[in-house]
Amino acid sequence: MNSSAPRPAAAAGSRAGMKKELPEHFRSYKHVWVFIEFEQGEIHPVSLELLGEGRKLADQLQVELAGVLLGGCGAALTGAAGICHSYGADVVYVVAHPVLADYRNEPYTRVMTDLVRKFEPEIMLLGATVLGRDLAGSVATTLQTGLTADCTELAIDDERSLAATRPTFGGSLLCTIHTLNFRPQMATVRPRVMPLPVPDTSRTGRIVEYQAELEESDIVTKVIDFLADRNSESAQLAFADVAVAGGLGLRSAENVSLVRDLAQVLGGDWGGSRPLVQKGWIPSDRQIGQTGKTIRPRLYIAAGISGAIQHRVGVEGSDLIVAINTDPNAPIFEFAHLGVVGDATVLLPALTEAFRSRLAVNRLAG
Amino acid sequence: MTRNHFDAIVVGAGPSGNAAAYMLAQRGLNVLQIERGEYAGSKNVQGAILYADALEKIIPDFRDEAPLERHIVEQRVWMMDDAGHTGMHHRSDDYNEDKPNRYTILRAQFDKWFSRCVKEAGATVIYETTVTSLMRDASGWVVGVHTDRNGEGITADVVILAEGVNGLVGRASGLREELKPENVALAVKEMHFLPQEVIDARFNLKGDEGVVIEAMGTITEGMVGTAFLYTNRESISVGIGCMVSDFTDVGQATPHGLLDRFKAHPSIRPLLEGSEIKEYAAHLIPEGGYKAIPELVGNGWLVVGDAGHFVNAVHREGSNLAMTTGRLAAETVADIILSGGSCSRHNLAAYVDAVKESFVMKDMKKYKDIHGFLKKGRHVVDLYPRLMNRAAQTWFRVDGVDKRSKESTIMREAWRARGIGGLMGDAFKLMRAWR
Amino acid sequence: MRIFVCIKQVPDSAQIRVHPVTNTIMRQGVPTIINPYDLFGLEEALRLRDRFGGEVTVMTMGPPMASDSLRKALTYGADRAVLLTDRFFAGSDTLATSYALANLIQKASDNWGKPDIVFCGKQTIDGDTAQVGPGIARRLGLTQLTYVSSIDAIDPSHGTITVRRRADHGVQVLQSRLPAMITMMEGSNEIRRGRIEDALRAASAEVVQWNAAAAGITDLGHCGLRGSPTVVKKVFAPPSREEKATLVGEGAANPTAVANDLITQIFARQPVLEGDLMHAAARH
């Protein structure tokens, strides 16, 4: 077991996390860090949201807010650092190295843990994205510190401790979690939970360049290809702005096209509930719900889906949920924002046409 | 013996199947039990009454470990009209005894516990496996089962069909007729969660005391059926059931609609107020009575529990009949196999004799005509509760009318509604059916 | 191939209730299931075993009743099941859990040989953290391959593996080395229905049970509450959304009228969306 960060032995019978005093060697840990996801030349929006949230935490603690940028090309990173400044970062740690060009767990974990040990932040935030979740667990385990995953709310309590609130048991409960005796206090935060701050382009800040000592030959995992979603036909549900899904209320495999048509008019993606996959009406990569995709679109239209809890947990992060169902008692109306009691197979084509003409009219008017 | 051969295969892990498998394993037989659900109880409707006596004869000290909700200290029988109820309440501190006679249970938990007992007794239990057909030899003797899983069939000396009311295997194998709508009741149930303290206060209970309400009357909209309400520890089971044939022939109501009406009834609604509904389930109950009991034994097979239509509809008893027939079947089979005999129809007939000797068949026989009576006299379920509530109101209202006039009003209303001949006839027929 | 699959027994989320007064999960009567995400790893493991030979060992840490889930994994066709159970593990957070499981894997390796692959679930449906798999990988020095949608090539004799891995904006094709910790994406396969022989074998198979000492865990300071750097300070029910869906189009003359009503309502609530959709439509 590599327990590399030194830690005091827990007193017999006491809970390691519950001791009141922060151990001496952690007292120098200061500042709030946000790991900036930078892939394909773009900053993931969740990182900017986190800068907004981190700014608040840093102000409250009266410490600096830092962004941490890793990548292959120094010039691109410098540009991205400027964006971080405009979104609230006081300082940006930039690590440019060819080995870091594509995200890989191994070198990213190594660099992140090195940075933490060198610069000692008290809080580190990451997006609860595929990348953030892959990285956060490795970093926290290496540093032997606490990590609260998938948070929806962050606050500083009156003892300067990070109070990270997250849903648990599929959203049935919320719990607030603290990392009292270890540093940094790590948390991943769901995308689109925190508001995107308004950037201030006049804002400037420092850049700290860090030289990582990495050798490509030391890294066992090689990226041999990257198939960008924009070039593929496969479902991009998890990232779509608008999602339309159908359930058994569609009544036949042919009617899946009604869902697809509406999604197309809205420039979104489409999917369905688990029974449709089981019936073979839609491929499994289009399943939405607990064992399928979790989606967080700005608009989600559920057509003929009753809304069992398994479906609910997969969609309730959507900004606006519209439900169409013949049964006024269907559970989906409990958590949808807008509802139509009616036959999805009748309403979907009408909705497609209405959207088509509305968007066209607006385009002409605009 | 090949790996896939057992002394006995029990199809189903409900009360009858568990009773049979447990007793067989206890006697040292190599038993395989096959359950179609994900676990024992997963296909069962929650919320039920457990009759201690039948289980005591199988697991004498079951009270130490079985998941029991409340023991019943009060029984309410209600005749309901649209506005209220008239009824009988029976409550006694005598029911707070060392070994109470009846309990409310949650079937999913209880069946799981029972199933664990079966496994601990040494039986092999597999779940999520559906027996699709019986395996027969050239002479038609049942020698095992085929399942819906890939792989070979499994053989056994005897197959005990404890597969419940649907009796898929028995029907598929031609051992039994299709279910007739007039022989089956459809019951729907809901679980309503409430904090224990609220239930205690609402029903005047303390500790593990529980109440059962059974109700009939206008709530079934003219159909033959009853409604019920059981108090569990932190929930209330509420349900209603009517004959399947009545749903098509008599009423326009759906089962769910009936239940919604029952819950909204002024006598019931306050009892459920503020509760959180968690489960809704529907279940068929074989209520054809004595006359619907199918062939019970054959060469290499026998039938127990609901699959044998062992339900006493009048007293709302079923699981005790199921456990008892399961136990009697196991005893018969164990006696035969341990003495080296064959599970022929002739030898298995001892099971039928044992059932006839027990309360099971005696009760079934006692009420063999009640069904016909209710079917022909539907007014019993509707008219009499109405009359009773009217009578009670007339009697209890103090409104300046003298008591003698009230008495004659009550009598006149009854006569007008049914006629003296009708009243006498109903009484006579009911007596005959009850005998 | 030698493959370990870590699973977790979780309460079936569809049946979870929160006690209205105490705000605690009412576990009584809530059926437990194998965490659905774990089944994608288990099926992948079984397929690899069927292709290359070897054995699949399922393992978990949990209360004694977690053996039910292990037994269920055996009915799918796993060869062996190990349960790590000890009261010292109660209250473990992700760090303490990965410590215990890493030790369990170590001990299992000593007994039955080192695994080529350890499969973990992408995340659980109760905790939802997605952190235990990476924690195990880190502690044991396994190659970490999360969110794998397919294993394109694998050569156990040379210890090489090529996978497709779901990234945020696309699919990474990664070539790496065994031994690896892999979490499979949902929908990458479907758990098989075990054969009748598997069901029979599972019903009477022994689930190996180890306590902390038997698994060689001596430093209990790393276990359970004591070994968990995170502390749950507050548990509460989410503020209930009192209002249900606003119903639209009731009494409208025809579907088109309903559709127009609905669109008006949608854009009234999401004013920015309309402009964005318009731009998107214009780009087409």
JSON list of C-alpha atoms in Angstrom, two decimals, chain A residues 46 54 74 90 108 127 156 167 185 189 251 253 257 284 297 301 362:
[
{"chain": "A", "resi": 46, "resn": "VAL", "atom": "CA", "xyz": [-17.98, 22.82, -15.81]},
{"chain": "A", "resi": 54, "resn": "GLY", "atom": "CA", "xyz": [-14.40, 28.64, -6.26]},
{"chain": "A", "resi": 74, "resn": "GLY", "atom": "CA", "xyz": [2.12, 25.80, -24.17]},
{"chain": "A", "resi": 90, "resn": "ASP", "atom": "CA", "xyz": [-6.09, 34.87, -9.44]},
{"chain": "A", "resi": 108, "resn": "TYR", "atom": "CA", "xyz": [-2.28, 13.47, -15.03]},
{"chain": "A", "resi": 127, "resn": "GLY", "atom": "CA", "xyz": [-15.95, 18.58, -12.56]},
{"chain": "A", "resi": 156, "resn": "ILE", "atom": "CA", "xyz": [-17.59, 27.12, 3.90]},
{"chain": "A", "resi": 167, "resn": "PRO", "atom": "CA", "xyz": [-27.30, 13.52, -3.32]},
{"chain": "A", "resi": 185, "resn": "GLN", "atom": "CA", "xyz": [-10.44, 18.85, 0.75]},
{"chain": "A", "resi": 189, "resn": "VAL", "atom": "CA", "xyz": [-19.17, 18.88, -8.81]},
{"chain": "A", "resi": 251, "resn": "ARG", "atom": "CA", "xyz": [-46.89, 1.62, -28.82]},
{"chain": "A", "resi": 253, "resn": "ALA", "atom": "CA", "xyz": [-41.24, 0.37, -33.03]},
{"chain": "A", "resi": 257, "resn": "SER", "atom": "CA", "xyz": [-39.28, 7.83, -35.67]},
{"chain": "A", "resi": 284, "resn": "SER", "atom": "CA", "xyz": [-28.98, 0.06, -25.87]},
{"chain": "A", "resi": 297, "resn": "PRO", "atom": "CA", "xyz": [-30.11, 18.74, -21.21]},
{"chain": "A", "resi": 301, "resn": "ILE", "atom": "CA", "xyz": [-39.16, 15.91, -23.60]},
{"chain": "A", "resi": 362, "resn": "ASN", "atom": "CA", "xyz": [-38.09, 33.39, -35.89]}
]
